[in-house]
Amino acid sequence: MDTVEGAVSALRQALGEQVLSVESFRGETTVVVAREAIVEAARLLRDAPELQFNLLAALTAVDYLPEEPRFAVVYKFYSLPNNRFLGLRVPVPGDDPEVPTIEGVFPNANWHEREVYDMFGITFKGHSDMRRILMPHDWEGHPLRKDYPLGYEEVQFTFNFDDIDRRKRYARE
Amino acid sequence: MTGAERAGTVYMSEPEKELPVDELKHLVSERALTGETMVLNMGPQHPSTHGVLRLLLELDGEEVINCVPDIGFLHTGIEKNMESKTYMKALVMTDRMDYLNNLGNNLAYCLAVEKLVELDVPPRAQVARVILAELQRIASHLVWLGTHALDLAAMSLFLYCFREREIILDIFEMCSGARMMTTYIRPGGLWRDLPDGFEEAVRAFLKLMPGRIDDYEAMLDKNPLWLDRTQGIGVVSAEQALGWGLTGPALRGSGVALDFRKAQPYSGYELFDFDVPVGSRGDVYDRYKVRMEEMRQSLRIIEQALEALPAGPVRSNNRKFVPPPRSELGHSMEALIHHFKLWTEGFSAPKGAVYVAVESPRGELGCYLEGDGGPKPYRVHFRTPSFASMQVLPVMSKGHLVADLVAIIGSVDIVLGDADR
Amino acid sequence: MGVEGKLGQLGVVTTTLEKMVNWGRTRAMWPMLFGLACCAIEMMSAQASNYDMSRFGMELMRASPRQSDLMIVAGRVSRKMAPVLRRLYDQMPDPKWVVAMGDCCSCGGVFNNYAIVPGVDEVVPVDVYVAGCPPRPEALIHGVLSLHEKIQAEKIRDWS
C-alpha cells in the first residue's frame, strides 16, 4: 500500500469521526481533520513506523471570507524515508479562530504558527511565544485577511501631480 | 490609527511605541533578569547579519547563552500583493523574494501554476530551465562564499567570487536583458528562446569554473584561521535539523541526503546524473564543504544539460495559457484575441490547491498555490528555506562565542528577503 | 620631486574655501555599509572587482553610521525598518547625504502595498535617486558621481 493511502487509513482508524473528509487534487492528497484532533494527527504521522512523516514542510492558512468556516490552516508533511508529501487541512471558524499548536510535535511549527497568527490572527493554543513575527509589534490588523486592504498609494498624473505632491509628507533634515 | 489606515497613508517618523518588557521576559533566562548575564541587541543594521536580521543575544561574558532572532524588517507583503495580480503578472513578485535565486523562484512559481492548470512544457524549455537554475545556484553559492569568507576576515575571496559571478550575470543578461530580476521563466516555458551565443558562453564558463572552485578551496582549506573558526562550530545533529525544519545544504551538512532534485525530480532533473554531497559532523565546515561540492555537481548537471539541449519551441502551444508569438499577431485574428485576453484578463485556474517543492540553493522552496476559478491566485504562500533555517540559529549558537555566531549565520546562508517575503 | 617638476612650481594654489571644502568632501566619501534587499547585492557588485567603486575614493564602507557621511539606501524600506533607518540617519554626523538606490526606495517600485514605505524620501531627505530594479552597478556609480557634482555646486551659505 502506498504511504499516503496508508496514512489516510491510519488517520481514519485513529481519529474516526474527526477525519472530516479526504480530498485529492492533481495527485496531492489532503486530509481534512477537525481542529481538536490536529495534535494527535501530527503525532501519529510522525511516529507511526510505516509512515514517518518526519518533516513539517509548510504551514500556512487561507481566508475564505465570507464563507464559513472562514479560515483553513494548511499543513504539509514530508516523509523522508518514504519520499511522500501529505497535506492536512483544519477548518477554523471566523468567530473563534483558535487551533491547538503542534509545536510539541514539530518544533519548527513555532515560527510558522507565529507567522499565521501575524498574518491571519489565528491564535494557537498552548504556543510558547505567540507574538507577531513579521509586522511591527504595535501593528493593528492582520494583513493577509481578505478584508484587509492591500494599501494603495495614489498614482500621480499630470493633472493631479501638484495636488498629491502638496499632501505628501517629505522628511526633513 | 488602525493598521489599515496607516497602510493607506504615508509614513510619519513618529516616536516608536516602546515594547513592553514583560512581553519579552520569557525569552531570556532567569539570570538575565537579575543582571547576571547581559542582553545585547545585534542588528538590524549590522555588517555580518546578511541584511536586516536582528538578534537579541543573551551573553555571559562573550559566550552566547541564548539568541532570539527577530525578523520582518524586510517584510514586503509579496503574498498579499500577488493575490491582486493575475497569474502571469504575479510572477514579477517572485523574482524579488529571494534575490539571490531569482530564476529558482520563477521556476517554483511556474511549476505550481503549470501543475494547477495542467500545462505542459516543451522539452527544450525544461532543459533550459535546468541550466539556468543551476547557473543561478552557482551564482548564489558564490555570493554566499564571498560574504561568508568576508565575515571571517578573508576579504580577497569576496573579490574573486564576485568576479566569477559577473560571468553568470552576463549570461542572464544575454537571455533576458536583466542581470538579476530576469522574469525569464514563465508559466508554460520561457519568455523567449535562448539567444545566439548562449551555449558558447556557458561552455566557456564550464571550462573556467572548475579551476576557480579549486582555487577557492585551496585558499581556505590551507588557512589555519579558517579551519579554527569553522571546524566544530555550530554543530547540529540530523534529528535536530529535521525537527527544526532545516533543509538544503545545511541539512546535508548534518548527513541527511535530502535533495528535492533527486527525491522529487521536477523539470527533468531525473535525466541528469549527479551526486548529493553530504557532511558528517554538521558543523560550519561541513556545510561549507557541501556547498563547494554542490557547485561542482551543478557544473556537471549543466554540462550534461547542454549536451541534451534539444531543438524546438520554448513555449507551450496551449494558447489558452501562453501568449502567441509576436509574429502571428500581424495576420492571425485568433492570435490577436488570445493575446488581448491573456494580457488584460489573464487565464483562469480551477478551484483547488497545489504544493510544489523545489531545491533552492538554500533548501526546500515550496510554493503553495490556491486557485478559486478566477484569473488571480486566491492564495500564494512560499515556504521559504531561510525562514525555516533561521529558527535553528539558537540551537546552533548556544555556548559559542559572539564571533562564532557570525560564522554560524554565514554558514546557514540566510537571505532576509527570502525569510520575510 | 617628479610631479612638481613636470607640472611646474605648485607651491601655492589659490582657490576659494568653498571649492576646496567641496573638493575635499567628494574625494573621500565614506558610505555606510547598509544593505536592505536586492539592490544591496548590486551595491556589493559595485564594490567588488569588476566595477570597483574605490576608483572614486569610496572603497571604505563603514559599518557604523557615526563614521560615514553617505547613506546608500539599497532596497525596499518596510514600515518596520523605517524607524530604524531614520535613527541611523540621525546618528550620522553632518554633512551627510542620502542616495536612494533602486525603484523601491525611490517610489515604492512594484510594491504598492501595506508593508512598504512608498519612497524613502518620506523618512529621510534624499539627494540623488537612482532608477532601476535593481540599478546596474554603473548606474549606482553614476548616481554617486551626480552626487559629487551636486556637492561641488554647494554654496558656503547653505552649509550651516
PDB file of C-alpha atoms in Angstrom, chain B residues 9-266:
ATOM      1  CA  THR B   9      -1.438  56.870   4.358  1.00  0.00           C
ATOM      2  CA  VAL B  10       2.135  57.958   4.290  1.00  0.00           C
ATOM      3  CA  TYR B  11       4.613  57.085   6.958  1.00  0.00           C
ATOM      4  CA  MET B  12       5.384  59.672   9.616  1.00  0.00           C
ATOM      5  CA  SER B  13       8.526  59.363  11.638  1.00  0.00           C
ATOM      6  CA  GLU B  14       6.649  59.249  14.888  1.00  0.00           C
ATOM      7  CA  PRO B  15       8.396  58.053  18.030  1.00  0.00           C
ATOM      8  CA  GLU B  16       8.334  54.296  18.290  1.00  0.00           C
ATOM      9  CA  LYS B  17       5.989  52.824  20.811  1.00  0.00           C
ATOM     10  CA  GLU B  18       8.128  51.052  23.334  1.00  0.00           C
ATOM     11  CA  LEU B  19       7.657  47.325  23.510  1.00  0.00           C
ATOM     12  CA  PRO B  20       6.521  46.314  26.990  1.00  0.00           C
ATOM     13  CA  VAL B  21       9.443  44.464  28.512  1.00  0.00           C
ATOM     14  CA  ASP B  22       7.145  41.912  30.135  1.00  0.00           C
ATOM     15  CA  GLU B  23       6.358  40.501  26.717  1.00  0.00           C
ATOM     16  CA  LEU B  24       9.978  39.570  26.217  1.00  0.00           C
ATOM     17  CA  LYS B  25      10.780  38.213  29.654  1.00  0.00           C
ATOM     18  CA  HIS B  26      10.066  34.626  28.722  1.00  0.00           C
ATOM     19  CA  LEU B  27      12.717  34.739  26.001  1.00  0.00           C
ATOM     20  CA  VAL B  28      15.658  35.177  28.357  1.00  0.00           C
ATOM     21  CA  SER B  29      16.787  33.111  31.301  1.00  0.00           C
ATOM     22  CA  GLU B  30      16.337  33.976  34.968  1.00  0.00           C
ATOM     23  CA  ARG B  31      19.930  35.121  35.130  1.00  0.00           C
ATOM     24  CA  ALA B  32      19.262  37.942  32.706  1.00  0.00           C
ATOM     25  CA  LEU B  33      16.526  39.346  34.933  1.00  0.00           C
ATOM     26  CA  THR B  34      18.900  39.584  37.867  1.00  0.00           C
ATOM     27  CA  GLY B  35      21.507  41.282  35.725  1.00  0.00           C
ATOM     28  CA  GLU B  36      23.945  38.390  35.889  1.00  0.00           C
ATOM     29  CA  THR B  37      24.009  37.999  32.130  1.00  0.00           C
ATOM     30  CA  MET B  38      23.822  40.760  29.590  1.00  0.00           C
ATOM     31  CA  VAL B  39      21.130  41.159  26.949  1.00  0.00           C
ATOM     32  CA  LEU B  40      22.545  42.678  23.797  1.00  0.00           C
ATOM     33  CA  ASN B  41      20.927  43.755  20.592  1.00  0.00           C
ATOM     34  CA  MET B  42      22.686  42.792  17.352  1.00  0.00           C
ATOM     35  CA  GLY B  43      21.242  44.358  14.246  1.00  0.00           C
ATOM     36  CA  PRO B  44      19.095  45.164  12.329  1.00  0.00           C
ATOM     37  CA  GLN B  45      21.936  47.146  10.827  1.00  0.00           C
ATOM     38  CA  HIS B  46      24.979  45.005  11.324  1.00  0.00           C
ATOM     39  CA  PRO B  47      27.605  44.151   8.713  1.00  0.00           C
ATOM     40  CA  SER B  48      27.539  40.416   9.316  1.00  0.00           C
ATOM     41  CA  THR B  49      23.874  39.637   9.659  1.00  0.00           C
ATOM     42  CA  HIS B  50      23.493  39.424   5.879  1.00  0.00           C
ATOM     43  CA  GLY B  51      20.812  42.026   5.688  1.00  0.00           C
ATOM     44  CA  VAL B  52      18.381  43.297   8.221  1.00  0.00           C
ATOM     45  CA  LEU B  53      18.285  40.496  10.729  1.00  0.00           C
ATOM     46  CA  ARG B  54      18.049  41.467  14.369  1.00  0.00           C
ATOM     47  CA  LEU B  55      19.312  39.138  17.043  1.00  0.00           C
ATOM     48  CA  LEU B  56      18.577  39.511  20.706  1.00  0.00           C
ATOM     49  CA  LEU B  57      21.601  37.963  22.408  1.00  0.00           C
ATOM     50  CA  GLU B  58      21.883  36.933  25.988  1.00  0.00           C
ATOM     51  CA  LEU B  59      25.563  36.851  26.828  1.00  0.00           C
ATOM     52  CA  ASP B  60      27.631  35.582  29.695  1.00  0.00           C
ATOM     53  CA  GLY B  61      30.850  37.397  29.011  1.00  0.00           C
ATOM     54  CA  GLU B  62      31.343  36.594  25.378  1.00  0.00           C
ATOM     55  CA  GLU B  63      29.512  33.328  25.450  1.00  0.00           C
ATOM     56  CA  VAL B  64      26.071  33.155  23.857  1.00  0.00           C
ATOM     57  CA  ILE B  65      23.537  31.812  26.350  1.00  0.00           C
ATOM     58  CA  ASN B  66      20.559  32.380  24.132  1.00  0.00           C
ATOM     59  CA  CYS B  67      19.857  34.043  20.844  1.00  0.00           C
ATOM     60  CA  VAL B  68      16.427  35.183  19.709  1.00  0.00           C
ATOM     61  CA  PRO B  69      16.150  36.163  16.045  1.00  0.00           C
ATOM     62  CA  ASP B  70      13.771  38.969  15.217  1.00  0.00           C
ATOM     63  CA  ILE B  71      12.812  39.131  11.556  1.00  0.00           C
ATOM     64  CA  GLY B  72      10.339  41.089   9.481  1.00  0.00           C
ATOM     65  CA  PHE B  73      12.457  44.147   8.755  1.00  0.00           C
ATOM     66  CA  LEU B  74      12.192  43.332   5.086  1.00  0.00           C
ATOM     67  CA  HIS B  75       8.593  42.181   5.063  1.00  0.00           C
ATOM     68  CA  THR B  76       7.356  43.154   1.648  1.00  0.00           C
ATOM     69  CA  GLY B  77       3.809  41.868   1.528  1.00  0.00           C
ATOM     70  CA  ILE B  78       4.589  39.790  -1.548  1.00  0.00           C
ATOM     71  CA  GLU B  79       1.967  37.150  -0.800  1.00  0.00           C
ATOM     72  CA  LYS B  80      -0.784  39.723  -0.427  1.00  0.00           C
ATOM     73  CA  ASN B  81       0.376  41.649  -3.453  1.00  0.00           C
ATOM     74  CA  MET B  82       0.347  38.535  -5.628  1.00  0.00           C
ATOM     75  CA  GLU B  83      -3.300  37.951  -4.760  1.00  0.00           C
ATOM     76  CA  SER B  84      -4.175  41.196  -6.508  1.00  0.00           C
ATOM     77  CA  LYS B  85      -2.421  40.369  -9.783  1.00  0.00           C
ATOM     78  CA  THR B  86      -3.132  37.860 -12.496  1.00  0.00           C
ATOM     79  CA  TYR B  87      -1.167  34.623 -12.551  1.00  0.00           C
ATOM     80  CA  MET B  88       1.189  35.967 -15.198  1.00  0.00           C
ATOM     81  CA  LYS B  89       1.772  39.348 -13.611  1.00  0.00           C
ATOM     82  CA  ALA B  90       2.297  37.916 -10.145  1.00  0.00           C
ATOM     83  CA  LEU B  91       5.429  36.260 -11.478  1.00  0.00           C
ATOM     84  CA  VAL B  92       7.267  39.563 -11.272  1.00  0.00           C
ATOM     85  CA  MET B  93       6.959  39.488  -7.494  1.00  0.00           C
ATOM     86  CA  THR B  94       8.694  36.133  -7.137  1.00  0.00           C
ATOM     87  CA  ASP B  95      11.965  37.490  -8.523  1.00  0.00           C
ATOM     88  CA  ARG B  96      12.225  39.939  -5.704  1.00  0.00           C
ATOM     89  CA  MET B  97      11.607  37.452  -2.948  1.00  0.00           C
ATOM     90  CA  ASP B  98      14.888  35.577  -2.693  1.00  0.00           C
ATOM     91  CA  TYR B  99      17.105  37.934  -4.597  1.00  0.00           C
ATOM     92  CA  LEU B 100      19.982  35.518  -4.960  1.00  0.00           C
ATOM     93  CA  ASN B 101      17.801  32.860  -6.507  1.00  0.00           C
ATOM     94  CA  ASN B 102      15.572  34.792  -8.877  1.00  0.00           C
ATOM     95  CA  LEU B 103      15.270  32.137 -11.548  1.00  0.00           C
ATOM     96  CA  GLY B 104      14.721  29.456  -8.937  1.00  0.00           C
ATOM     97  CA  ASN B 105      11.792  31.406  -7.529  1.00  0.00           C
ATOM     98  CA  ASN B 106      10.399  31.863 -11.014  1.00  0.00           C
ATOM     99  CA  LEU B 107      10.726  28.140 -11.512  1.00  0.00           C
ATOM    100  CA  ALA B 108       8.935  27.211  -8.288  1.00  0.00           C
ATOM    101  CA  TYR B 109       6.034  29.519  -9.033  1.00  0.00           C
ATOM    102  CA  CYS B 110       5.791  28.473 -12.683  1.00  0.00           C
ATOM    103  CA  LEU B 111       5.809  24.790 -11.748  1.00  0.00           C
ATOM    104  CA  ALA B 112       2.975  25.459  -9.318  1.00  0.00           C
ATOM    105  CA  VAL B 113       0.948  27.335 -11.930  1.00  0.00           C
ATOM    106  CA  GLU B 114       1.618  24.627 -14.506  1.00  0.00           C
ATOM    107  CA  LYS B 115       0.533  21.966 -12.060  1.00  0.00           C
ATOM    108  CA  LEU B 116      -2.614  23.892 -11.188  1.00  0.00           C
ATOM    109  CA  VAL B 117      -3.747  24.428 -14.781  1.00  0.00           C
ATOM    110  CA  GLU B 118      -2.165  21.215 -16.158  1.00  0.00           C
ATOM    111  CA  LEU B 119       0.088  22.877 -18.653  1.00  0.00           C
ATOM    112  CA  ASP B 120       2.870  21.010 -20.434  1.00  0.00           C
ATOM    113  CA  VAL B 121       6.266  22.488 -21.026  1.00  0.00           C
ATOM    114  CA  PRO B 122       8.245  21.656 -24.170  1.00  0.00           C
ATOM    115  CA  PRO B 123      11.489  19.689 -23.624  1.00  0.00           C
ATOM    116  CA  ARG B 124      13.798  22.476 -24.748  1.00  0.00           C
ATOM    117  CA  ALA B 125      12.349  24.820 -22.154  1.00  0.00           C
ATOM    118  CA  GLN B 126      12.683  22.172 -19.458  1.00  0.00           C
ATOM    119  CA  VAL B 127      16.363  21.620 -20.141  1.00  0.00           C
ATOM    120  CA  ALA B 128      16.990  25.354 -20.444  1.00  0.00           C
ATOM    121  CA  ARG B 129      15.307  25.809 -17.059  1.00  0.00           C
ATOM    122  CA  VAL B 130      17.658  23.284 -15.538  1.00  0.00           C
ATOM    123  CA  ILE B 131      20.711  25.068 -16.981  1.00  0.00           C
ATOM    124  CA  LEU B 132      19.519  28.433 -15.735  1.00  0.00           C
ATOM    125  CA  ALA B 133      18.552  27.155 -12.307  1.00  0.00           C
ATOM    126  CA  GLU B 134      21.941  25.529 -11.867  1.00  0.00           C
ATOM    127  CA  LEU B 135      23.769  28.642 -13.032  1.00  0.00           C
ATOM    128  CA  GLN B 136      21.725  30.556 -10.503  1.00  0.00           C
ATOM    129  CA  ARG B 137      22.683  28.062  -7.818  1.00  0.00           C
ATOM    130  CA  ILE B 138      26.357  28.619  -8.549  1.00  0.00           C
ATOM    131  CA  ALA B 139      25.874  32.391  -8.534  1.00  0.00           C
ATOM    132  CA  SER B 140      24.078  32.183  -5.213  1.00  0.00           C
ATOM    133  CA  HIS B 141      26.738  29.979  -3.682  1.00  0.00           C
ATOM    134  CA  LEU B 142      29.385  32.411  -4.913  1.00  0.00           C
ATOM    135  CA  VAL B 143      27.712  35.260  -3.070  1.00  0.00           C
ATOM    136  CA  TRP B 144      27.409  33.048  -0.019  1.00  0.00           C
ATOM    137  CA  LEU B 145      31.074  32.074  -0.158  1.00  0.00           C
ATOM    138  CA  GLY B 146      32.226  35.629  -0.725  1.00  0.00           C
ATOM    139  CA  THR B 147      30.239  37.103   2.135  1.00  0.00           C
ATOM    140  CA  HIS B 148      30.823  34.176   4.471  1.00  0.00           C
ATOM    141  CA  ALA B 149      34.568  34.454   3.957  1.00  0.00           C
ATOM    142  CA  LEU B 150      34.355  38.228   4.292  1.00  0.00           C
ATOM    143  CA  ASP B 151      32.664  37.814   7.665  1.00  0.00           C
ATOM    144  CA  LEU B 152      35.530  35.611   8.770  1.00  0.00           C
ATOM    145  CA  ALA B 153      38.028  38.196   7.534  1.00  0.00           C
ATOM    146  CA  ALA B 154      39.099  36.526   4.291  1.00  0.00           C
ATOM    147  CA  MET B 155      38.437  39.565   2.150  1.00  0.00           C
ATOM    148  CA  SER B 156      40.183  38.528  -1.055  1.00  0.00           C
ATOM    149  CA  LEU B 157      37.727  35.695  -1.631  1.00  0.00           C
ATOM    150  CA  PHE B 158      34.885  38.177  -1.862  1.00  0.00           C
ATOM    151  CA  LEU B 159      36.582  39.869  -4.802  1.00  0.00           C
ATOM    152  CA  TYR B 160      37.268  36.578  -6.582  1.00  0.00           C
ATOM    153  CA  CYS B 161      33.744  35.258  -6.075  1.00  0.00           C
ATOM    154  CA  PHE B 162      32.114  38.378  -7.423  1.00  0.00           C
ATOM    155  CA  ARG B 163      34.406  38.302 -10.425  1.00  0.00           C
ATOM    156  CA  GLU B 164      33.084  34.870 -11.391  1.00  0.00           C
ATOM    157  CA  ARG B 165      29.534  35.787 -10.527  1.00  0.00           C
ATOM    158  CA  GLU B 166      29.633  38.569 -13.096  1.00  0.00           C
ATOM    159  CA  ILE B 167      30.150  35.961 -15.821  1.00  0.00           C
ATOM    160  CA  ILE B 168      26.911  34.242 -14.812  1.00  0.00           C
ATOM    161  CA  LEU B 169      25.070  37.533 -14.602  1.00  0.00           C
ATOM    162  CA  ASP B 170      26.286  38.347 -18.099  1.00  0.00           C
ATOM    163  CA  ILE B 171      24.729  35.097 -19.313  1.00  0.00           C
ATOM    164  CA  PHE B 172      21.433  36.016 -17.646  1.00  0.00           C
ATOM    165  CA  GLU B 173      21.591  39.434 -19.176  1.00  0.00           C
ATOM    166  CA  MET B 174      22.173  37.877 -22.557  1.00  0.00           C
ATOM    167  CA  CYS B 175      18.995  35.810 -22.128  1.00  0.00           C
ATOM    168  CA  SER B 176      16.635  38.239 -20.537  1.00  0.00           C
ATOM    169  CA  GLY B 177      18.124  41.709 -20.614  1.00  0.00           C
ATOM    170  CA  ALA B 178      18.346  41.943 -16.848  1.00  0.00           C
ATOM    171  CA  ARG B 179      21.120  40.945 -14.531  1.00  0.00           C
ATOM    172  CA  MET B 180      19.077  39.924 -11.557  1.00  0.00           C
ATOM    173  CA  MET B 181      15.328  40.367 -11.954  1.00  0.00           C
ATOM    174  CA  THR B 182      15.021  38.296 -15.066  1.00  0.00           C
ATOM    175  CA  THR B 183      11.419  37.003 -15.009  1.00  0.00           C
ATOM    176  CA  TYR B 184      12.717  34.756 -17.758  1.00  0.00           C
ATOM    177  CA  ILE B 185      10.994  31.533 -16.754  1.00  0.00           C
ATOM    178  CA  ARG B 186       7.289  31.967 -17.445  1.00  0.00           C
ATOM    179  CA  PRO B 187       4.290  29.684 -16.961  1.00  0.00           C
ATOM    180  CA  GLY B 188       4.393  27.392 -19.984  1.00  0.00           C
ATOM    181  CA  GLY B 189       8.071  27.716 -20.799  1.00  0.00           C
ATOM    182  CA  LEU B 190      10.444  30.618 -21.189  1.00  0.00           C
ATOM    183  CA  TRP B 191       9.949  34.218 -22.174  1.00  0.00           C
ATOM    184  CA  ARG B 192      11.845  33.727 -25.426  1.00  0.00           C
ATOM    185  CA  ASP B 193      14.327  31.339 -26.946  1.00  0.00           C
ATOM    186  CA  LEU B 194      17.868  31.174 -25.657  1.00  0.00           C
ATOM    187  CA  PRO B 195      19.919  33.756 -27.574  1.00  0.00           C
ATOM    188  CA  ASP B 196      22.700  33.070 -30.030  1.00  0.00           C
ATOM    189  CA  GLY B 197      25.969  32.625 -28.276  1.00  0.00           C
ATOM    190  CA  PHE B 198      24.342  31.274 -25.130  1.00  0.00           C
ATOM    191  CA  GLU B 199      25.832  27.825 -25.453  1.00  0.00           C
ATOM    192  CA  GLU B 200      29.307  29.168 -26.185  1.00  0.00           C
ATOM    193  CA  ALA B 201      29.120  31.470 -23.175  1.00  0.00           C
ATOM    194  CA  VAL B 202      28.037  28.650 -20.884  1.00  0.00           C
ATOM    195  CA  ARG B 203      30.706  26.329 -22.277  1.00  0.00           C
ATOM    196  CA  ALA B 204      33.365  28.943 -21.686  1.00  0.00           C
ATOM    197  CA  PHE B 205      32.124  29.265 -18.144  1.00  0.00           C
ATOM    198  CA  LEU B 206      32.170  25.497 -17.670  1.00  0.00           C
ATOM    199  CA  LYS B 207      35.759  25.415 -18.794  1.00  0.00           C
ATOM    200  CA  LEU B 208      36.823  28.207 -16.487  1.00  0.00           C
ATOM    201  CA  MET B 209      34.920  27.402 -13.333  1.00  0.00           C
ATOM    202  CA  PRO B 210      36.319  24.060 -12.021  1.00  0.00           C
ATOM    203  CA  GLY B 211      39.797  25.520 -11.659  1.00  0.00           C
ATOM    204  CA  ARG B 212      38.399  28.538  -9.901  1.00  0.00           C
ATOM    205  CA  ILE B 213      36.496  26.423  -7.389  1.00  0.00           C
ATOM    206  CA  ASP B 214      39.728  24.551  -6.671  1.00  0.00           C
ATOM    207  CA  ASP B 215      41.422  27.894  -6.123  1.00  0.00           C
ATOM    208  CA  TYR B 216      38.818  28.979  -3.589  1.00  0.00           C
ATOM    209  CA  GLU B 217      39.171  25.738  -1.716  1.00  0.00           C
ATOM    210  CA  ALA B 218      42.937  25.936  -1.751  1.00  0.00           C
ATOM    211  CA  MET B 219      42.742  29.430  -0.320  1.00  0.00           C
ATOM    212  CA  LEU B 220      40.514  28.374   2.545  1.00  0.00           C
ATOM    213  CA  ASP B 221      41.361  24.777   3.320  1.00  0.00           C
ATOM    214  CA  LYS B 222      45.009  25.511   3.982  1.00  0.00           C
ATOM    215  CA  ASN B 223      44.207  28.529   6.082  1.00  0.00           C
ATOM    216  CA  PRO B 224      44.523  27.612   9.770  1.00  0.00           C
ATOM    217  CA  LEU B 225      42.393  30.594  10.760  1.00  0.00           C
ATOM    218  CA  TRP B 226      39.559  29.435   8.572  1.00  0.00           C
ATOM    219  CA  LEU B 227      39.769  25.897   9.929  1.00  0.00           C
ATOM    220  CA  ASP B 228      39.837  27.072  13.528  1.00  0.00           C
ATOM    221  CA  ARG B 229      36.833  29.247  13.043  1.00  0.00           C
ATOM    222  CA  THR B 230      34.715  26.708  11.185  1.00  0.00           C
ATOM    223  CA  GLN B 231      35.527  23.234  12.483  1.00  0.00           C
ATOM    224  CA  GLY B 232      33.422  22.129  15.420  1.00  0.00           C
ATOM    225  CA  ILE B 233      31.384  25.350  15.402  1.00  0.00           C
ATOM    226  CA  GLY B 234      27.613  25.390  15.232  1.00  0.00           C
ATOM    227  CA  VAL B 235      27.087  21.644  15.356  1.00  0.00           C
ATOM    228  CA  VAL B 236      23.549  20.476  14.707  1.00  0.00           C
ATOM    229  CA  SER B 237      22.581  16.810  14.671  1.00  0.00           C
ATOM    230  CA  ALA B 238      20.473  15.224  11.971  1.00  0.00           C
ATOM    231  CA  GLU B 239      17.436  14.762  14.252  1.00  0.00           C
ATOM    232  CA  GLN B 240      17.622  18.322  15.498  1.00  0.00           C
ATOM    233  CA  ALA B 241      17.990  19.633  11.977  1.00  0.00           C
ATOM    234  CA  LEU B 242      14.959  17.736  10.732  1.00  0.00           C
ATOM    235  CA  GLY B 243      12.878  18.682  13.736  1.00  0.00           C
ATOM    236  CA  TRP B 244      13.634  22.339  13.175  1.00  0.00           C
ATOM    237  CA  GLY B 245      12.773  22.073   9.501  1.00  0.00           C
ATOM    238  CA  LEU B 246      16.260  22.651   8.176  1.00  0.00           C
ATOM    239  CA  THR B 247      16.644  21.711   4.522  1.00  0.00           C
ATOM    240  CA  GLY B 248      19.148  22.108   1.751  1.00  0.00           C
ATOM    241  CA  PRO B 249      22.921  22.221   2.198  1.00  0.00           C
ATOM    242  CA  ALA B 250      22.549  22.978   5.902  1.00  0.00           C
ATOM    243  CA  LEU B 251      20.672  19.708   6.411  1.00  0.00           C
ATOM    244  CA  ARG B 252      23.004  17.774   4.130  1.00  0.00           C
ATOM    245  CA  GLY B 253      25.927  19.037   6.180  1.00  0.00           C
ATOM    246  CA  SER B 254      24.440  17.034   9.041  1.00  0.00           C
ATOM    247  CA  GLY B 255      24.426  13.897   6.940  1.00  0.00           C
ATOM    248  CA  VAL B 256      20.838  13.717   5.670  1.00  0.00           C
ATOM    249  CA  ALA B 257      20.835  13.304   1.905  1.00  0.00           C
ATOM    250  CA  LEU B 258      17.597  15.137   1.177  1.00  0.00           C
ATOM    251  CA  ASP B 259      17.680  16.913  -2.151  1.00  0.00           C
ATOM    252  CA  PHE B 260      14.398  17.573  -3.890  1.00  0.00           C
ATOM    253  CA  ARG B 261      16.119  17.432  -7.260  1.00  0.00           C
ATOM    254  CA  LYS B 262      16.731  13.756  -6.526  1.00  0.00           C
ATOM    255  CA  ALA B 263      13.790  12.939  -4.262  1.00  0.00           C
ATOM    256  CA  GLN B 264      11.003  14.572  -6.250  1.00  0.00           C
ATOM    257  CA  PRO B 265      12.544  15.413  -9.616  1.00  0.00           C
ATOM    258  CA  TYR B 266      10.994  18.349 -11.408  1.00  0.00           C
TER     259      TYR B 266
END
